[in-house]
mmCIF file of C-alpha atoms and ligand atoms in Angstrom:
data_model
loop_
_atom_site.group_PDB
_atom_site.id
_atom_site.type_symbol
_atom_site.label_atom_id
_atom_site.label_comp_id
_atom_site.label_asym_id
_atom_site.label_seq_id
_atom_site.Cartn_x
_atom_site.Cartn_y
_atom_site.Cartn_z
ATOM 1 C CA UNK A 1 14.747 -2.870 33.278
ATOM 2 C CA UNK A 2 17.572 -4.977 34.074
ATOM 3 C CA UNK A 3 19.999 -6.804 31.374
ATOM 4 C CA UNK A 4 21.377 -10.093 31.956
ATOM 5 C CA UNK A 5 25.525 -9.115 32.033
ATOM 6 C CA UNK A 6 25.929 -11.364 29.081
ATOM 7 C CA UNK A 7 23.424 -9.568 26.902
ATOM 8 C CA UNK A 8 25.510 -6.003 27.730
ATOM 9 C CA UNK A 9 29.350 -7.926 27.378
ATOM 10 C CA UNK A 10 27.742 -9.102 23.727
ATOM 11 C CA UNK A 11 26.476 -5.578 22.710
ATOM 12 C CA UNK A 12 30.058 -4.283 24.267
ATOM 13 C CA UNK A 13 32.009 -6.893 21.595
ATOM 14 C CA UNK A 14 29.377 -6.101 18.708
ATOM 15 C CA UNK A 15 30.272 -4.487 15.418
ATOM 16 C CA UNK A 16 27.452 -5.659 12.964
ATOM 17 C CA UNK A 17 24.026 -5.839 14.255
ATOM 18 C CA UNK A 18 20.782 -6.628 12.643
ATOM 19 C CA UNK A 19 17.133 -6.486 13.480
ATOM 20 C CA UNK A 20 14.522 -9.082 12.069
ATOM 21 C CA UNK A 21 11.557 -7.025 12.222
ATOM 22 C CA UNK A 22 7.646 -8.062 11.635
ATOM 23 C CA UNK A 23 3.995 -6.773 12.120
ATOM 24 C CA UNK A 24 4.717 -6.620 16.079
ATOM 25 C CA UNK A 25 6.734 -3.221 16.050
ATOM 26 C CA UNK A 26 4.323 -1.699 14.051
ATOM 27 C CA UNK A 27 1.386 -2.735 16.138
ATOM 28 C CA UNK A 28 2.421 0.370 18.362
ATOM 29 C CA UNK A 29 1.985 2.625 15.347
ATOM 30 C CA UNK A 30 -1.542 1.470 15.086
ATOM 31 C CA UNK A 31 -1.147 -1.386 12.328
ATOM 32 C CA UNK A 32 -2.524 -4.587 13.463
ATOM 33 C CA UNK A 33 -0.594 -7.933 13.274
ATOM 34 C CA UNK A 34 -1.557 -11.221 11.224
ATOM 35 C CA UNK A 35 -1.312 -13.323 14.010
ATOM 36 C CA UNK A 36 -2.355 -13.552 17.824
ATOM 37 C CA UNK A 37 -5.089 -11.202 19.174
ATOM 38 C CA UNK A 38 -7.096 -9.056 17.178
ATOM 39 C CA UNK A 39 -4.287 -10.418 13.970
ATOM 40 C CA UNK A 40 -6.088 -9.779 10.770
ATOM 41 C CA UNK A 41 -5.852 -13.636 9.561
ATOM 42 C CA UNK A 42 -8.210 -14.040 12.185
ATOM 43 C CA UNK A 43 -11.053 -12.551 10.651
ATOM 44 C CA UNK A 44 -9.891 -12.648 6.731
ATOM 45 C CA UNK A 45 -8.869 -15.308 5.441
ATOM 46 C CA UNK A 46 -5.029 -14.695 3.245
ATOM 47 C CA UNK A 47 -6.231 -16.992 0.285
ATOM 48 C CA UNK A 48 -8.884 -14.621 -0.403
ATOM 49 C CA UNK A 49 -6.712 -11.659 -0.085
ATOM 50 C CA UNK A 50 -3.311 -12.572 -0.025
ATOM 51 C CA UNK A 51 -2.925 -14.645 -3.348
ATOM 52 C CA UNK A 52 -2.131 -14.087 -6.966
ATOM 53 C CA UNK A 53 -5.346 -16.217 -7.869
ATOM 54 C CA UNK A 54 -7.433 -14.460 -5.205
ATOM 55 C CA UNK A 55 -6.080 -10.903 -7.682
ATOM 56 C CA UNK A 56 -7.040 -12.703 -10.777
ATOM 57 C CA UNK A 57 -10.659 -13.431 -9.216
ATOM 58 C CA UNK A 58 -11.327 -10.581 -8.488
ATOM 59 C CA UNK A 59 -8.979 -7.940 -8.496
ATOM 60 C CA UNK A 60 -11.351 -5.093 -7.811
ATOM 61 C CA UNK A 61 -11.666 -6.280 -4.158
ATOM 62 C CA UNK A 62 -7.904 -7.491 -3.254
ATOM 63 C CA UNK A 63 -6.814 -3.726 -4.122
ATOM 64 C CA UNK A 64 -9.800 -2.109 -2.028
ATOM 65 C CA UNK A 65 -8.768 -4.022 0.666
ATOM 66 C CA UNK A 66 -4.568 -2.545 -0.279
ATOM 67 C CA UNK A 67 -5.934 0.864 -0.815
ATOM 68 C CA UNK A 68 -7.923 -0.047 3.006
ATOM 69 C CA UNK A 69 -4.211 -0.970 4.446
ATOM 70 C CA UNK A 70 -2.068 1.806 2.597
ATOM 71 C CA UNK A 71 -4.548 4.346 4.324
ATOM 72 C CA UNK A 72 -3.982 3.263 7.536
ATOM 73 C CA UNK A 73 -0.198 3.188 6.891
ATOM 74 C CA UNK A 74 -0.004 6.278 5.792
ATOM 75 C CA UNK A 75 -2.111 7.871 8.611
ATOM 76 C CA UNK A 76 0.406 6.169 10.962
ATOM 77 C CA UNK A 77 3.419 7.200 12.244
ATOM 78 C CA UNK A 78 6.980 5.335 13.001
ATOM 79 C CA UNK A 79 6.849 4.717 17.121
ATOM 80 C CA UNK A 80 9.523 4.522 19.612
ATOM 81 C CA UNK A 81 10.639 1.125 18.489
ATOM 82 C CA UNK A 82 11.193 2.065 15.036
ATOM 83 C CA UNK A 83 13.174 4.983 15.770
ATOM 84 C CA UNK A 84 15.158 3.486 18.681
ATOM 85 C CA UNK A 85 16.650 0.991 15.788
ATOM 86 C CA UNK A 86 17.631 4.243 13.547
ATOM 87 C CA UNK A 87 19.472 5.092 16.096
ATOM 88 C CA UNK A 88 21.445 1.833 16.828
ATOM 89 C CA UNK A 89 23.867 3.251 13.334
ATOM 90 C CA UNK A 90 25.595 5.731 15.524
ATOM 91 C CA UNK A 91 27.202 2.953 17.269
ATOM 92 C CA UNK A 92 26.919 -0.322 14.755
ATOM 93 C CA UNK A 93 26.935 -1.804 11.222
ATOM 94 C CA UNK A 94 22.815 -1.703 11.262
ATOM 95 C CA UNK A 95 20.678 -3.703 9.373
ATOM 96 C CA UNK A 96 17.049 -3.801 9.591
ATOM 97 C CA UNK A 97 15.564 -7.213 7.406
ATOM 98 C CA UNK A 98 11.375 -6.919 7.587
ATOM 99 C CA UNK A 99 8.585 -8.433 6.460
ATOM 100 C CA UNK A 100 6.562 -5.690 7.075
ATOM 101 C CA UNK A 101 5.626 -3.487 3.435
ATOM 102 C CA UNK A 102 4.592 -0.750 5.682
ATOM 103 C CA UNK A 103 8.028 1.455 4.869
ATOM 104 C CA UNK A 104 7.814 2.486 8.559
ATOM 105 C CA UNK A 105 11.635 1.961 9.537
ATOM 106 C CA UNK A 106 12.381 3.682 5.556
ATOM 107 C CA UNK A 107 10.234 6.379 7.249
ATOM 108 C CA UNK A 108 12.414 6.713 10.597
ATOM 109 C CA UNK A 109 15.384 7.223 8.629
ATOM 110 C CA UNK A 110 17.078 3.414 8.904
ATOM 111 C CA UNK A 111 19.433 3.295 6.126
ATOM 112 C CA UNK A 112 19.835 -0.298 5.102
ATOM 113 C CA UNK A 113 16.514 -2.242 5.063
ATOM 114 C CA UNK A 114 15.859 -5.283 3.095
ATOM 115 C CA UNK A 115 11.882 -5.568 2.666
ATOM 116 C CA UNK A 116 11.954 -9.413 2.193
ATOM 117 C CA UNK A 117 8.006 -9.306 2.046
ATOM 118 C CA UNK A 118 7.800 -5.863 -0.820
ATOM 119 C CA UNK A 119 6.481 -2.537 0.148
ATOM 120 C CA UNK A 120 2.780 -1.445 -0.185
ATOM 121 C CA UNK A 121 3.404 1.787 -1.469
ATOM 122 C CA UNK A 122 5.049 0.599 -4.785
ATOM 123 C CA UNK A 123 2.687 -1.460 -7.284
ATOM 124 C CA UNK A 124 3.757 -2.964 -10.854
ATOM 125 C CA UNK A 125 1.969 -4.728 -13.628
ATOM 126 C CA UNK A 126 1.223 -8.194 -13.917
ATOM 127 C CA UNK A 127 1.803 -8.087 -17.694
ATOM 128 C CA UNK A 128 4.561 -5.899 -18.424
ATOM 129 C CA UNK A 129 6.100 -5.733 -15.212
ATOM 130 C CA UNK A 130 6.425 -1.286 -15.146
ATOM 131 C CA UNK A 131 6.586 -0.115 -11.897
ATOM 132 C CA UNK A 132 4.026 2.753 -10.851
ATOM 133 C CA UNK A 133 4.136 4.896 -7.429
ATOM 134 C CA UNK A 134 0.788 5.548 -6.116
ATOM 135 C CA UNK A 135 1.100 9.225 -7.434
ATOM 136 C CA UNK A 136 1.297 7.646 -10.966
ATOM 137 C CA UNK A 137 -2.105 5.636 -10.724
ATOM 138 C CA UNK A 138 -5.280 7.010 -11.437
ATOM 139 C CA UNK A 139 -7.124 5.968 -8.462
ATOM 140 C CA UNK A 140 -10.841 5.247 -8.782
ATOM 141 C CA UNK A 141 -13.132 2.375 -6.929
ATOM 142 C CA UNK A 142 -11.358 -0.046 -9.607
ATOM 143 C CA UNK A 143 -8.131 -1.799 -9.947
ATOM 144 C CA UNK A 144 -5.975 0.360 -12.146
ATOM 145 C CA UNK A 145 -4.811 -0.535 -15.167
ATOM 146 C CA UNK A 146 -1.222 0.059 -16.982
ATOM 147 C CA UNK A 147 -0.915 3.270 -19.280
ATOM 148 C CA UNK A 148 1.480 1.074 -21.501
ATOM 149 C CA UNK A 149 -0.309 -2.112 -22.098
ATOM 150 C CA UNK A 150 -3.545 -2.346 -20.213
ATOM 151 C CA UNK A 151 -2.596 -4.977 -17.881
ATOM 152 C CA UNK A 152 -4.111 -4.516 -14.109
ATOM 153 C CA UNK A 153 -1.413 -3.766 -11.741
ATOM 154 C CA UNK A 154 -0.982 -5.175 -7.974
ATOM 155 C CA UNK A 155 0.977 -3.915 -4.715
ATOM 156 C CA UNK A 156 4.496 -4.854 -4.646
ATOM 157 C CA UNK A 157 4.188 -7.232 -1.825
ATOM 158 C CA UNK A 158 4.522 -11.109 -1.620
ATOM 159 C CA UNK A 159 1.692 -13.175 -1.263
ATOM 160 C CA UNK A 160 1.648 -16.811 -0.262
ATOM 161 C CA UNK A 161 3.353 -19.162 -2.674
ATOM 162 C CA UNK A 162 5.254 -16.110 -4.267
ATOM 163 C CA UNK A 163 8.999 -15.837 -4.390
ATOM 164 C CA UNK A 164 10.755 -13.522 -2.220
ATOM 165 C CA UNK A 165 12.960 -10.829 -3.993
ATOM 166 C CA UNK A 166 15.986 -12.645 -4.585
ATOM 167 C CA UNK A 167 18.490 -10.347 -4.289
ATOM 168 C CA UNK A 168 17.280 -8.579 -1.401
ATOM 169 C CA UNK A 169 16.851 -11.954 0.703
ATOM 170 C CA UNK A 170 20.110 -13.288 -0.092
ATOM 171 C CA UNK A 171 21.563 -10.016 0.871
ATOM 172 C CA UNK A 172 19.745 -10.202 4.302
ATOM 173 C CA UNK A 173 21.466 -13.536 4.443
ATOM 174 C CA UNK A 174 24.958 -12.409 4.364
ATOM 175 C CA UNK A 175 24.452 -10.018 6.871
ATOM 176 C CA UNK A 176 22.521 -12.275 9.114
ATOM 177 C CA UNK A 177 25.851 -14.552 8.739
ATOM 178 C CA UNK A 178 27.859 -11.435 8.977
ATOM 179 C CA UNK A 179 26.042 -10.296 12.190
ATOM 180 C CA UNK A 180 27.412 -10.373 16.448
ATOM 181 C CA UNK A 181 23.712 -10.319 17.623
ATOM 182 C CA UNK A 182 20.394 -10.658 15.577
ATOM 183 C CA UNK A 183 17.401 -9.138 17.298
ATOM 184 C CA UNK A 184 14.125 -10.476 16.462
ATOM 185 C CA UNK A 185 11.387 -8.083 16.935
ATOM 186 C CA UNK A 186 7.538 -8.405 17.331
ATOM 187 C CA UNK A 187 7.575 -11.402 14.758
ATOM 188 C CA UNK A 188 5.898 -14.582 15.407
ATOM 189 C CA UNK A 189 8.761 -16.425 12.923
ATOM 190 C CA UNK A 190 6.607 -19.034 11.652
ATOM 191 C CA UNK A 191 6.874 -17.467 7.765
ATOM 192 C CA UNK A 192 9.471 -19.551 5.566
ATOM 193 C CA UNK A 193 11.776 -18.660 3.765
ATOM 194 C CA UNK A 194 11.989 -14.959 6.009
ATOM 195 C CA UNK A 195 12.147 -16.771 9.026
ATOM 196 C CA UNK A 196 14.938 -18.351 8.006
ATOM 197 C CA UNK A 197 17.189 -14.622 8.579
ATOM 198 C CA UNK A 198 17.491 -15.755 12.415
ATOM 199 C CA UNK A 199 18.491 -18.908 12.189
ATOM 200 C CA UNK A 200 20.977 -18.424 9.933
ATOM 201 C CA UNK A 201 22.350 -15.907 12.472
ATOM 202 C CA UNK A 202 22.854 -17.976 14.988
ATOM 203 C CA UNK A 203 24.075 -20.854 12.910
ATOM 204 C CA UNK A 204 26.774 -18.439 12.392
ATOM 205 C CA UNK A 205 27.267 -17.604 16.351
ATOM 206 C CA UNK A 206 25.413 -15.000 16.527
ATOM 207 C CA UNK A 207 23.400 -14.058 19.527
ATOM 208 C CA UNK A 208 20.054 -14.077 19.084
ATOM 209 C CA UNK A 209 17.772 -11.611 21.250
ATOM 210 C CA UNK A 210 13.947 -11.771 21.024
ATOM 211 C CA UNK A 211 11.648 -8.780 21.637
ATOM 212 C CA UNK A 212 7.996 -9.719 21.847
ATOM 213 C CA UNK A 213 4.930 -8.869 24.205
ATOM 214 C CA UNK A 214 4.853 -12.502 24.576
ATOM 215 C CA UNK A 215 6.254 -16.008 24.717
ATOM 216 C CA UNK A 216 6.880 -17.561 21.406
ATOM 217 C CA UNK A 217 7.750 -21.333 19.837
ATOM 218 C CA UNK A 218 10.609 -18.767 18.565
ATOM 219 C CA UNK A 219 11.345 -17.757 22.395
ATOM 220 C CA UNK A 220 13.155 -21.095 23.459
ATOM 221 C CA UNK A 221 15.587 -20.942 20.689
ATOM 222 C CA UNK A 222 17.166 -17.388 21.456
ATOM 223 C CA UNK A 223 19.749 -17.122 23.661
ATOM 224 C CA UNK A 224 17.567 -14.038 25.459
ATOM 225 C CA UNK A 225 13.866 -13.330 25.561
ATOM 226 C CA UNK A 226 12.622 -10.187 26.681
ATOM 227 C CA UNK A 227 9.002 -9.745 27.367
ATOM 228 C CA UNK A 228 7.463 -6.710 26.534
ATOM 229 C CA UNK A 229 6.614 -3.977 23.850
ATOM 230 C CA UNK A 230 9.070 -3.366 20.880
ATOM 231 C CA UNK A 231 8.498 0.927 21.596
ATOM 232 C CA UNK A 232 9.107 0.134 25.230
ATOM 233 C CA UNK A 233 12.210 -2.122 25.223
ATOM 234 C CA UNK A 234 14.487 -1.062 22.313
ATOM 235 C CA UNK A 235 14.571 2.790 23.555
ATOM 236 C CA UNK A 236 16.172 1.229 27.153
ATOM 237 C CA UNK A 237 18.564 -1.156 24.979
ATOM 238 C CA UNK A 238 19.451 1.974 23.690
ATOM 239 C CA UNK A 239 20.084 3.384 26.495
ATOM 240 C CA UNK A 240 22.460 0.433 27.645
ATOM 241 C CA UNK A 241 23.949 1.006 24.527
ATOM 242 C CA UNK A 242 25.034 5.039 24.824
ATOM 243 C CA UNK A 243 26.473 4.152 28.603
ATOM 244 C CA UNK A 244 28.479 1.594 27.302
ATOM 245 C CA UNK A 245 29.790 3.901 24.537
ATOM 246 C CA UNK A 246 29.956 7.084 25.637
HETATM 247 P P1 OAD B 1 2.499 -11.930 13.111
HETATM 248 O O1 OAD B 1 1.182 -11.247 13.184
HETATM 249 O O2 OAD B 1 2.528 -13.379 12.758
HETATM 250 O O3 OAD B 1 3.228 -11.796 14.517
HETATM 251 C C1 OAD B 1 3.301 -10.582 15.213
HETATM 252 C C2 OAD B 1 4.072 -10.827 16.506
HETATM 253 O O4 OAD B 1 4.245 -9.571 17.146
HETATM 254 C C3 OAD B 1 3.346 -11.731 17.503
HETATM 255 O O5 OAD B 1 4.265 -12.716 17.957
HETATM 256 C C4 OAD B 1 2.949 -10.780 18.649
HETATM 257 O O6 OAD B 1 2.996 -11.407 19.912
HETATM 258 C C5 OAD B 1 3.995 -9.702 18.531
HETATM 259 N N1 OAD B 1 3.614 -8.351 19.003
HETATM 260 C C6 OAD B 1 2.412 -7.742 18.941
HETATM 261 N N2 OAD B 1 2.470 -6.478 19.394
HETATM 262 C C7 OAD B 1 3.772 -6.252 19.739
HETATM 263 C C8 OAD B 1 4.486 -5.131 20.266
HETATM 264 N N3 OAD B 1 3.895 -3.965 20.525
HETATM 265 N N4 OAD B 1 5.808 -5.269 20.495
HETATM 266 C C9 OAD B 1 6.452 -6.464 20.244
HETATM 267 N N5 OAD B 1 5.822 -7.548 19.741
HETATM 268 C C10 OAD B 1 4.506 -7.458 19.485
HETATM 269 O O7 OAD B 1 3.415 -11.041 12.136
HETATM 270 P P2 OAD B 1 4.696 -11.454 11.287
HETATM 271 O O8 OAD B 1 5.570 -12.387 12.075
HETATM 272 O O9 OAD B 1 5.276 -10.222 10.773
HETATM 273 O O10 OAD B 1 3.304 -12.035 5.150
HETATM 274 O O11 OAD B 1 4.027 -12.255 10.105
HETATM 275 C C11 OAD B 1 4.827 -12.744 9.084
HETATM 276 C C12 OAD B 1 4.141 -12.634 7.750
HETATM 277 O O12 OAD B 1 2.844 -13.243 7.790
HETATM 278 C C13 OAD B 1 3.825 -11.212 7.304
HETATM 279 O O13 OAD B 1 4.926 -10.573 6.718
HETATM 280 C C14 OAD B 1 2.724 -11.413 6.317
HETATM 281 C C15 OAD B 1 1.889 -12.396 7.087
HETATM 282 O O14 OAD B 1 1.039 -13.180 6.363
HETATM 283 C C16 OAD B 1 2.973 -11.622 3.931
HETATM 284 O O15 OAD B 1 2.194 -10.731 3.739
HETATM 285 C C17 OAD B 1 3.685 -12.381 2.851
HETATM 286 ZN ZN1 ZN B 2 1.864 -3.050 -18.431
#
């Protein structure tokens, strides 16, 4: 693969660097997307699923379908892409901002990742707000309930019309203003406020590099689009990367 000169003269002047990560570069691992072919919103619908009303309907199904999605996360495994971005630290200030909750690049050893959409593996409840780990919940066909005070308790994820985590997405915007180049990575950027992250990059000069196996609306606003897998093209980035700095 061949890099436009400017892309490798920007990754020579980089210090800070951050990646803007979605379902896309986890689709290698085996997780499907929302979005395009074979997405899930496809064939579910997210106000059924994805929604605090849809819980408080009927909460019994909305956690199958989380106990459904933390299986197949935790049968999968962090790919190429994943660990490719680890290893961008050795020569950067990394940041990884996601929307995915599948705790793949926490699982691949990335050291700064703000989760702007939660992580499936943690779960608190809806009436006292206590935070239980998976190991902590008695796990039957039902939604569990809270030891303390009875009240059902949800994944730690945001569904539509829920805030982000505050603190973690206005930390993901400092470094996005902070940042020389903003990769965005197997997202289709059309989820506000997250999709913000990149365009507050490059209203700060950054330069903004899009990985996707696809063109996007996303694709004409980046200063580079590369077409391909995210486990395929971040390992030979990498590689540009270690000649340039060895
Ligand atoms: P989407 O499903 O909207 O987009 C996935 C993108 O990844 C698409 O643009 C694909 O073309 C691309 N893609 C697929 N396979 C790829 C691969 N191997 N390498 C690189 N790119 C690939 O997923 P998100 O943008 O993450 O929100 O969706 C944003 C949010 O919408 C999610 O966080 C979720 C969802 O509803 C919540 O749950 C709140
Ligand atoms: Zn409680």
């Amino acid at each position: 693969m061949i890099f436009p000169d400017k892309f490798l003269e920007k990754i020579k002047e980089a210090k800070s660097i951050i990646f803007f990560t979605g379902a896309g570069i986890s689709a290698e691992s085996g997780i499907s997307t929302f979005r395009g072919k074979d997405g899930i919103w496809n064939k579910l619908k997210p106000e059924e699923l994805a929604n605090f009303d849809a819980f408080l309907r009927n909460p019994d199904m909305v956690w199958e379908w989380y106990q459904y999605r933390r299986k197949i996360v935790n049968e999968a495994l962090p790919n190429a892409g994943h660990i490719a971005i680890k290893e961008f630290e050795k020569y950067f200030d990394t940041k990884v901002v996601t929307q995915n909750v599948d705790n793949l690049h926490g699982r691949a050893g990335s050291k700064t990742i703000y989760e702007l959409h939660g992580n499936i593996e943690r779960n608190y409840c809806i009436n006292c707000n206590s935070f239980f780990n998976l190991d902590e919940i008695e796990l039957t066909g039902e939604v569990p309930k809270c030891d303390k005070c009875g009240g059902l308790i949800r994944p730690d994820v945001v569904w539509f019309g829920e805030m982000l985590p505050q603190e973690t997405f206005m930390n993901a915007e400092i470094s996005a203003q902070r940042c020389d180049i903003c990769f965005v990575v197997g997202t289709s950027a059309v989820v506000y406020p997250a999709a913000y992250i990149p365009h507050t990059a490059k209203s700060a000069g950054a330069y903004l590099v899009e990985i996707n196996i696809e063109k996007t609306d996303f694709s004409s606003f980046a200063d580079l689009s590369l077409t391909g897998t995210a486990g395929e093209i971040l390992p030979k980035v990498l590689e540009e990367v270690k000649k340039i700095f060895i």
